[in-house]
Amino acid sequence: DTGVSQNPRHKITKRGQNVTFRCDPISEHNRLYWYRQTLGQGPEFLTYFQNEAQLEKSRLLSDRFSAERPKGSFSTLEIQRTEQGDSAMYLCASSSSFIREKLFFGSGTQLSVL
Amino acid sequence: KQEVTQIPAALSVPEGENLVLNCSFTDSAIYNLQWFRQDPGKGLTSLLLIQSSQREQTSGRLNASLDKSSGRSTLYIAASQPGDSATYLCALDYSSASKIIFGSGTRLSIRP
């Protein structure tokens, strides 16, 4: 169990640029979640995958956001035409669906849009 | 609408005290409830998970309870230590949904 890995840890970008984050879940976990967290708030759900299928997307996820999980392994979250309001910590978590057990979180990617 | 509330938002107590953190929720059709710890700038670490059919779970100095009928959960921390200082969040996994909903957390500070 190497844990959930997220890269990069920090990303600073200019408004209007595109950014992509990567999440590598725990290898035997087939459920993968993306959350966004701003200072002083709890994580807000963005999207959820079971294997390679994206089963749910939050209304928070505008058309500038897209997530993929090819082959049910790692996942990427892309934000196009970034806005200052996108500045947040983006968290990835994974779990096993065979038993709906604990969520394991990565350390997150801190995005700052200037 | 499924809402999760944690009060207070912040709590400061002297070392050694026992304390209780609260979590309330509006929809009791939960599958399980988890309590997490988050250190500044870090991800979340799961502390305790209570299944819908359970009333409580214990791990070391931590005890979490679940009362679905009243829509409440508590996290009890015994003999608090400065190292317990962190934000504590509760999260609900709903049977009818794939997403897990978080409260906004209680920021705990233990004074030496």
PDB file of C-alpha atoms in Angstrom:
ATOM      1  CA  ASP A   1       0.000   0.000   0.000  1.00  0.00           C
ATOM      2  CA  THR A   2       1.872   3.022  -1.292  1.00  0.00           C
ATOM      3  CA  GLY A   3      -1.011   5.404  -0.657  1.00  0.00           C
ATOM      4  CA  VAL A   4      -2.737   7.864  -2.962  1.00  0.00           C
ATOM      5  CA  SER A   5      -0.277  10.000  -4.899  1.00  0.00           C
ATOM      6  CA  GLN A   6      -1.064  13.405  -6.403  1.00  0.00           C
ATOM      7  CA  ASN A   7       1.088  15.504  -8.683  1.00  0.00           C
ATOM      8  CA  PRO A   8       2.070  18.245  -8.721  1.00  0.00           C
ATOM      9  CA  ARG A   9       1.854  19.322  -5.074  1.00  0.00           C
ATOM     10  CA  HIS A  10       1.681  22.973  -6.030  1.00  0.00           C
ATOM     11  CA  LYS A  11       0.729  24.726  -9.258  1.00  0.00           C
ATOM     12  CA  ILE A  12       0.860  28.441  -9.934  1.00  0.00           C
ATOM     13  CA  THR A  13      -0.646  29.580 -13.192  1.00  0.00           C
ATOM     14  CA  LYS A  14      -1.879  32.706 -14.874  1.00  0.00           C
ATOM     15  CA  ARG A  15      -5.558  33.301 -15.483  1.00  0.00           C
ATOM     16  CA  GLY A  16      -6.654  31.805 -18.778  1.00  0.00           C
ATOM     17  CA  GLN A  17      -4.108  28.991 -18.837  1.00  0.00           C
ATOM     18  CA  ASN A  18      -4.979  25.309 -18.787  1.00  0.00           C
ATOM     19  CA  VAL A  19      -3.770  23.039 -15.982  1.00  0.00           C
ATOM     20  CA  THR A  20      -3.824  19.277 -15.479  1.00  0.00           C
ATOM     21  CA  PHE A  21      -3.488  17.350 -12.253  1.00  0.00           C
ATOM     22  CA  ARG A  22      -2.779  13.661 -11.834  1.00  0.00           C
ATOM     23  CA  CYS A  23      -3.918  11.191  -9.200  1.00  0.00           C
ATOM     24  CA  ASP A  24      -2.600   7.661  -8.717  1.00  0.00           C
ATOM     25  CA  PRO A  25      -4.939   5.769  -6.388  1.00  0.00           C
ATOM     26  CA  ILE A  26      -4.119   2.772  -4.255  1.00  0.00           C
ATOM     27  CA  SER A  27      -3.683  -0.001  -6.786  1.00  0.00           C
ATOM     28  CA  GLU A  28      -6.531  -2.304  -5.727  1.00  0.00           C
ATOM     29  CA  HIS A  29      -9.053   0.512  -5.270  1.00  0.00           C
ATOM     30  CA  ASN A  30     -11.647   0.812  -8.015  1.00  0.00           C
ATOM     31  CA  ARG A  31     -13.447   3.917  -6.698  1.00  0.00           C
ATOM     32  CA  LEU A  32     -11.815   7.298  -7.238  1.00  0.00           C
ATOM     33  CA  TYR A  33     -13.064  10.706  -6.160  1.00  0.00           C
ATOM     34  CA  TRP A  34     -12.030  14.288  -6.861  1.00  0.00           C
ATOM     35  CA  TYR A  35     -12.784  17.001  -4.330  1.00  0.00           C
ATOM     36  CA  ARG A  36     -12.040  20.716  -4.135  1.00  0.00           C
ATOM     37  CA  GLN A  37     -11.335  22.455  -0.849  1.00  0.00           C
ATOM     38  CA  THR A  38     -11.004  26.151  -0.074  1.00  0.00           C
ATOM     39  CA  LEU A  39      -9.623  27.612   3.136  1.00  0.00           C
ATOM     40  CA  GLY A  40     -11.818  26.974   6.145  1.00  0.00           C
ATOM     41  CA  GLN A  41     -14.258  24.742   4.277  1.00  0.00           C
ATOM     42  CA  GLY A  42     -14.755  21.033   3.995  1.00  0.00           C
ATOM     43  CA  PRO A  43     -14.005  19.262   0.711  1.00  0.00           C
ATOM     44  CA  GLU A  44     -16.640  19.740  -1.993  1.00  0.00           C
ATOM     45  CA  PHE A  45     -17.407  16.782  -4.226  1.00  0.00           C
ATOM     46  CA  LEU A  46     -16.465  17.232  -7.885  1.00  0.00           C
ATOM     47  CA  THR A  47     -16.663  13.851  -9.552  1.00  0.00           C
ATOM     48  CA  TYR A  48     -16.520  10.112  -8.981  1.00  0.00           C
ATOM     49  CA  PHE A  49     -15.254   7.133 -10.990  1.00  0.00           C
ATOM     50  CA  GLN A  50     -15.862   3.456 -10.560  1.00  0.00           C
ATOM     51  CA  ASN A  51     -13.159   1.784 -12.593  1.00  0.00           C
ATOM     52  CA  GLU A  52     -12.980   3.809 -15.813  1.00  0.00           C
ATOM     53  CA  ALA A  53     -16.604   4.953 -15.729  1.00  0.00           C
ATOM     54  CA  GLN A  54     -17.356   8.471 -14.547  1.00  0.00           C
ATOM     55  CA  LEU A  55     -20.584   7.862 -12.657  1.00  0.00           C
ATOM     56  CA  GLU A  56     -21.306  11.229 -11.158  1.00  0.00           C
ATOM     57  CA  LYS A  57     -20.358  14.861 -11.650  1.00  0.00           C
ATOM     58  CA  SER A  58     -21.171  17.759  -9.382  1.00  0.00           C
ATOM     59  CA  ARG A  59     -22.980  20.807 -10.678  1.00  0.00           C
ATOM     60  CA  LEU A  60     -19.879  22.632  -9.421  1.00  0.00           C
ATOM     61  CA  LEU A  61     -17.990  21.076 -12.300  1.00  0.00           C
ATOM     62  CA  SER A  62     -18.436  23.578 -15.098  1.00  0.00           C
ATOM     63  CA  ASP A  63     -17.670  22.747 -18.702  1.00  0.00           C
ATOM     64  CA  ARG A  64     -14.145  24.070 -18.122  1.00  0.00           C
ATOM     65  CA  PHE A  65     -13.450  21.047 -15.931  1.00  0.00           C
ATOM     66  CA  SER A  66     -12.924  17.554 -17.262  1.00  0.00           C
ATOM     67  CA  ALA A  67     -11.755  14.375 -15.611  1.00  0.00           C
ATOM     68  CA  GLU A  68     -10.664  11.054 -17.024  1.00  0.00           C
ATOM     69  CA  ARG A  69      -9.622   7.708 -15.693  1.00  0.00           C
ATOM     70  CA  PRO A  70      -8.338   5.652 -18.634  1.00  0.00           C
ATOM     71  CA  LYS A  71      -8.172   1.932 -17.986  1.00  0.00           C
ATOM     72  CA  GLY A  72      -9.444   2.451 -14.478  1.00  0.00           C
ATOM     73  CA  SER A  73      -6.016   3.271 -13.091  1.00  0.00           C
ATOM     74  CA  PHE A  74      -4.710   6.823 -12.633  1.00  0.00           C
ATOM     75  CA  SER A  75      -6.958   9.825 -13.140  1.00  0.00           C
ATOM     76  CA  THR A  76      -6.430  13.314 -14.488  1.00  0.00           C
ATOM     77  CA  LEU A  77      -8.363  16.480 -13.765  1.00  0.00           C
ATOM     78  CA  GLU A  78      -8.019  19.277 -16.311  1.00  0.00           C
ATOM     79  CA  ILE A  79      -9.145  22.852 -15.859  1.00  0.00           C
ATOM     80  CA  GLN A  80      -9.304  24.944 -19.003  1.00  0.00           C
ATOM     81  CA  ARG A  81      -9.159  28.746 -19.110  1.00  0.00           C
ATOM     82  CA  THR A  82      -8.457  28.991 -15.393  1.00  0.00           C
ATOM     83  CA  GLU A  83     -10.063  31.732 -13.336  1.00  0.00           C
ATOM     84  CA  GLN A  84      -9.000  33.178 -10.003  1.00  0.00           C
ATOM     85  CA  GLY A  85     -11.986  31.472  -8.395  1.00  0.00           C
ATOM     86  CA  ASP A  86     -10.455  28.132  -9.296  1.00  0.00           C
ATOM     87  CA  SER A  87      -7.713  28.683  -6.716  1.00  0.00           C
ATOM     88  CA  ALA A  88      -8.121  25.882  -4.190  1.00  0.00           C
ATOM     89  CA  MET A  89      -6.714  22.585  -2.988  1.00  0.00           C
ATOM     90  CA  TYR A  90      -7.719  19.741  -5.287  1.00  0.00           C
ATOM     91  CA  LEU A  91      -7.915  16.450  -3.449  1.00  0.00           C
ATOM     92  CA  CYS A  92      -8.108  12.933  -4.805  1.00  0.00           C
ATOM     93  CA  ALA A  93      -9.332   9.960  -2.798  1.00  0.00           C
ATOM     94  CA  SER A  94      -9.804   6.270  -3.465  1.00  0.00           C
ATOM     95  CA  SER A  95     -11.578   3.337  -1.875  1.00  0.00           C
ATOM     96  CA  SER A  96     -12.696  -0.180  -2.639  1.00  0.00           C
ATOM     97  CA  SER A  97     -16.278  -0.811  -3.673  1.00  0.00           C
ATOM     98  CA  PHE A  98     -16.204  -4.403  -2.559  1.00  0.00           C
ATOM     99  CA  ILE A  99     -16.651  -3.045   0.911  1.00  0.00           C
ATOM    100  CA  ARG A 100     -17.560   0.599   1.205  1.00  0.00           C
ATOM    101  CA  GLU A 101     -14.738   1.333   3.510  1.00  0.00           C
ATOM    102  CA  LYS A 102     -12.491   4.188   4.450  1.00  0.00           C
ATOM    103  CA  LEU A 103     -11.541   6.845   1.962  1.00  0.00           C
ATOM    104  CA  PHE A 104      -7.830   7.284   1.473  1.00  0.00           C
ATOM    105  CA  PHE A 105      -6.794  10.769   0.436  1.00  0.00           C
ATOM    106  CA  GLY A 106      -3.755  12.064  -1.343  1.00  0.00           C
ATOM    107  CA  SER A 107      -1.891  15.140  -0.132  1.00  0.00           C
ATOM    108  CA  GLY A 108      -3.629  17.306  -2.703  1.00  0.00           C
ATOM    109  CA  THR A 109      -2.586  19.784  -5.378  1.00  0.00           C
ATOM    110  CA  GLN A 110      -2.673  23.425  -4.304  1.00  0.00           C
ATOM    111  CA  LEU A 111      -3.649  25.578  -7.286  1.00  0.00           C
ATOM    112  CA  SER A 112      -3.042  29.307  -7.301  1.00  0.00           C
ATOM    113  CA  VAL A 113      -4.398  31.294 -10.238  1.00  0.00           C
ATOM    114  CA  LEU A 114      -2.838  34.754 -10.567  1.00  0.00           C
TER     115      LEU A 114
ATOM    116  CA  LYS B   1     -30.924  18.426   0.417  1.00  0.00           C
ATOM    117  CA  GLN B   2     -28.209  16.514   2.234  1.00  0.00           C
ATOM    118  CA  GLU B   3     -26.387  18.859   4.598  1.00  0.00           C
ATOM    119  CA  VAL B   4     -23.694  18.237   7.195  1.00  0.00           C
ATOM    120  CA  THR B   5     -23.012  20.760   9.954  1.00  0.00           C
ATOM    121  CA  GLN B   6     -20.160  20.895  12.416  1.00  0.00           C
ATOM    122  CA  ILE B   7     -20.315  23.191  15.401  1.00  0.00           C
ATOM    123  CA  PRO B   8     -18.241  24.849  16.737  1.00  0.00           C
ATOM    124  CA  ALA B   9     -16.065  25.922  13.831  1.00  0.00           C
ATOM    125  CA  ALA B  10     -13.107  26.315  16.201  1.00  0.00           C
ATOM    126  CA  LEU B  11     -12.291  25.092  19.680  1.00  0.00           C
ATOM    127  CA  SER B  12      -9.335  25.745  21.984  1.00  0.00           C
ATOM    128  CA  VAL B  13      -8.821  23.734  25.169  1.00  0.00           C
ATOM    129  CA  PRO B  14      -5.926  23.131  27.584  1.00  0.00           C
ATOM    130  CA  GLU B  15      -3.931  19.941  27.339  1.00  0.00           C
ATOM    131  CA  GLY B  16      -5.333  16.973  29.196  1.00  0.00           C
ATOM    132  CA  GLU B  17      -9.005  17.836  28.842  1.00  0.00           C
ATOM    133  CA  ASN B  18     -11.555  15.457  27.402  1.00  0.00           C
ATOM    134  CA  LEU B  19     -13.576  16.993  24.598  1.00  0.00           C
ATOM    135  CA  VAL B  20     -16.446  16.301  22.236  1.00  0.00           C
ATOM    136  CA  LEU B  21     -16.810  17.398  18.628  1.00  0.00           C
ATOM    137  CA  ASN B  22     -20.243  17.443  17.037  1.00  0.00           C
ATOM    138  CA  CYS B  23     -21.579  16.598  13.605  1.00  0.00           C
ATOM    139  CA  SER B  24     -25.221  16.866  12.584  1.00  0.00           C
ATOM    140  CA  PHE B  25     -26.878  15.823   9.335  1.00  0.00           C
ATOM    141  CA  THR B  26     -30.258  16.312   7.740  1.00  0.00           C
ATOM    142  CA  ASP B  27     -30.689  13.032   5.843  1.00  0.00           C
ATOM    143  CA  SER B  28     -30.300   9.875   7.935  1.00  0.00           C
ATOM    144  CA  ALA B  29     -30.272   7.425   5.000  1.00  0.00           C
ATOM    145  CA  ILE B  30     -26.551   6.979   5.375  1.00  0.00           C
ATOM    146  CA  TYR B  31     -24.404   3.989   4.539  1.00  0.00           C
ATOM    147  CA  ASN B  32     -21.590   4.993   6.868  1.00  0.00           C
ATOM    148  CA  LEU B  33     -20.036   7.985   8.593  1.00  0.00           C
ATOM    149  CA  GLN B  34     -16.350   8.757   8.828  1.00  0.00           C
ATOM    150  CA  TRP B  35     -14.351  11.126  10.971  1.00  0.00           C
ATOM    151  CA  PHE B  36     -11.216  12.586   9.406  1.00  0.00           C
ATOM    152  CA  ARG B  37      -8.282  14.588  10.633  1.00  0.00           C
ATOM    153  CA  GLN B  38      -6.614  17.236   8.471  1.00  0.00           C
ATOM    154  CA  ASP B  39      -3.370  19.005   9.274  1.00  0.00           C
ATOM    155  CA  PRO B  40      -2.732  22.416   7.662  1.00  0.00           C
ATOM    156  CA  GLY B  41      -1.985  22.161   3.946  1.00  0.00           C
ATOM    157  CA  LYS B  42      -2.304  18.391   3.969  1.00  0.00           C
ATOM    158  CA  GLY B  43      -4.760  15.747   2.830  1.00  0.00           C
ATOM    159  CA  LEU B  44      -7.259  14.014   5.089  1.00  0.00           C
ATOM    160  CA  THR B  45      -6.624  10.967   7.242  1.00  0.00           C
ATOM    161  CA  SER B  46      -9.510   8.706   8.175  1.00  0.00           C
ATOM    162  CA  LEU B  47      -9.729   8.208  11.942  1.00  0.00           C
ATOM    163  CA  LEU B  48     -12.872   6.167  12.472  1.00  0.00           C
ATOM    164  CA  LEU B  49     -15.618   4.736  10.298  1.00  0.00           C
ATOM    165  CA  ILE B  50     -19.041   3.835  11.677  1.00  0.00           C
ATOM    166  CA  GLN B  51     -21.312   1.663   9.581  1.00  0.00           C
ATOM    167  CA  SER B  52     -24.994   2.541   9.478  1.00  0.00           C
ATOM    168  CA  SER B  53     -25.867  -0.433  11.670  1.00  0.00           C
ATOM    169  CA  GLN B  54     -23.330   0.469  14.352  1.00  0.00           C
ATOM    170  CA  ARG B  55     -23.637   2.854  17.280  1.00  0.00           C
ATOM    171  CA  GLU B  56     -19.983   3.589  17.977  1.00  0.00           C
ATOM    172  CA  GLN B  57     -16.364   2.881  17.147  1.00  0.00           C
ATOM    173  CA  THR B  58     -13.249   3.274  19.268  1.00  0.00           C
ATOM    174  CA  SER B  59      -9.586   3.683  18.426  1.00  0.00           C
ATOM    175  CA  GLY B  60      -7.170   4.520  21.199  1.00  0.00           C
ATOM    176  CA  ARG B  61      -8.213   7.801  22.805  1.00  0.00           C
ATOM    177  CA  LEU B  62     -10.896   8.384  20.169  1.00  0.00           C
ATOM    178  CA  ASN B  63     -14.505   7.293  20.333  1.00  0.00           C
ATOM    179  CA  ALA B  64     -17.105   8.105  17.706  1.00  0.00           C
ATOM    180  CA  SER B  65     -20.833   7.620  18.150  1.00  0.00           C
ATOM    181  CA  LEU B  66     -23.695   7.643  15.682  1.00  0.00           C
ATOM    182  CA  ASP B  67     -27.360   8.370  16.352  1.00  0.00           C
ATOM    183  CA  LYS B  68     -29.226   8.260  13.052  1.00  0.00           C
ATOM    184  CA  SER B  69     -32.603   8.970  14.628  1.00  0.00           C
ATOM    185  CA  SER B  70     -31.427  12.373  15.823  1.00  0.00           C
ATOM    186  CA  GLY B  71     -29.085  12.980  12.885  1.00  0.00           C
ATOM    187  CA  ARG B  72     -26.013  13.339  15.066  1.00  0.00           C
ATOM    188  CA  SER B  73     -22.532  11.990  15.508  1.00  0.00           C
ATOM    189  CA  THR B  74     -19.934  12.878  18.106  1.00  0.00           C
ATOM    190  CA  LEU B  75     -16.175  12.401  18.260  1.00  0.00           C
ATOM    191  CA  TYR B  76     -14.861  12.098  21.787  1.00  0.00           C
ATOM    192  CA  ILE B  77     -11.170  12.738  22.396  1.00  0.00           C
ATOM    193  CA  ALA B  78      -9.833  11.678  25.776  1.00  0.00           C
ATOM    194  CA  ALA B  79      -6.846  13.242  27.533  1.00  0.00           C
ATOM    195  CA  SER B  80      -6.135  15.698  24.707  1.00  0.00           C
ATOM    196  CA  GLN B  81      -2.550  16.392  23.664  1.00  0.00           C
ATOM    197  CA  PRO B  82      -0.961  19.234  21.659  1.00  0.00           C
ATOM    198  CA  GLY B  83      -0.429  16.756  18.826  1.00  0.00           C
ATOM    199  CA  ASP B  84      -4.210  16.452  18.512  1.00  0.00           C
ATOM    200  CA  SER B  85      -4.335  20.013  17.175  1.00  0.00           C
ATOM    201  CA  ALA B  86      -5.824  19.797  13.674  1.00  0.00           C
ATOM    202  CA  THR B  87      -9.108  20.206  11.825  1.00  0.00           C
ATOM    203  CA  TYR B  88     -11.574  17.372  12.330  1.00  0.00           C
ATOM    204  CA  LEU B  89     -14.176  16.681   9.652  1.00  0.00           C
ATOM    205  CA  CYS B  90     -17.083  14.303   9.487  1.00  0.00           C
ATOM    206  CA  ALA B  91     -18.230  12.825   6.193  1.00  0.00           C
ATOM    207  CA  LEU B  92     -21.371  10.922   5.263  1.00  0.00           C
ATOM    208  CA  ASP B  93     -21.610   8.201   2.629  1.00  0.00           C
ATOM    209  CA  TYR B  94     -25.189   8.044   1.406  1.00  0.00           C
ATOM    210  CA  SER B  95     -26.753   4.845   0.159  1.00  0.00           C
ATOM    211  CA  SER B  96     -28.447   6.569  -2.749  1.00  0.00           C
ATOM    212  CA  ALA B  97     -25.467   8.530  -3.963  1.00  0.00           C
ATOM    213  CA  SER B  98     -21.928   7.907  -5.055  1.00  0.00           C
ATOM    214  CA  LYS B  99     -20.582  11.029  -3.435  1.00  0.00           C
ATOM    215  CA  ILE B 100     -19.486  11.453   0.141  1.00  0.00           C
ATOM    216  CA  ILE B 101     -20.523  14.723   1.760  1.00  0.00           C
ATOM    217  CA  PHE B 102     -18.277  16.559   4.208  1.00  0.00           C
ATOM    218  CA  GLY B 103     -18.927  19.009   6.983  1.00  0.00           C
ATOM    219  CA  SER B 104     -16.855  22.172   7.116  1.00  0.00           C
ATOM    220  CA  GLY B 105     -14.857  20.894  10.079  1.00  0.00           C
ATOM    221  CA  THR B 106     -13.926  21.928  13.594  1.00  0.00           C
ATOM    222  CA  ARG B 107     -10.473  23.468  13.997  1.00  0.00           C
ATOM    223  CA  LEU B 108      -9.102  22.147  17.283  1.00  0.00           C
ATOM    224  CA  SER B 109      -6.234  23.730  19.182  1.00  0.00           C
ATOM    225  CA  ILE B 110      -4.808  22.075  22.296  1.00  0.00           C
ATOM    226  CA  ARG B 111      -2.890  24.511  24.501  1.00  0.00           C
ATOM    227  CA  PRO B 112       0.181  23.075  26.306  1.00  0.00           C
TER     228      PRO B 112
END
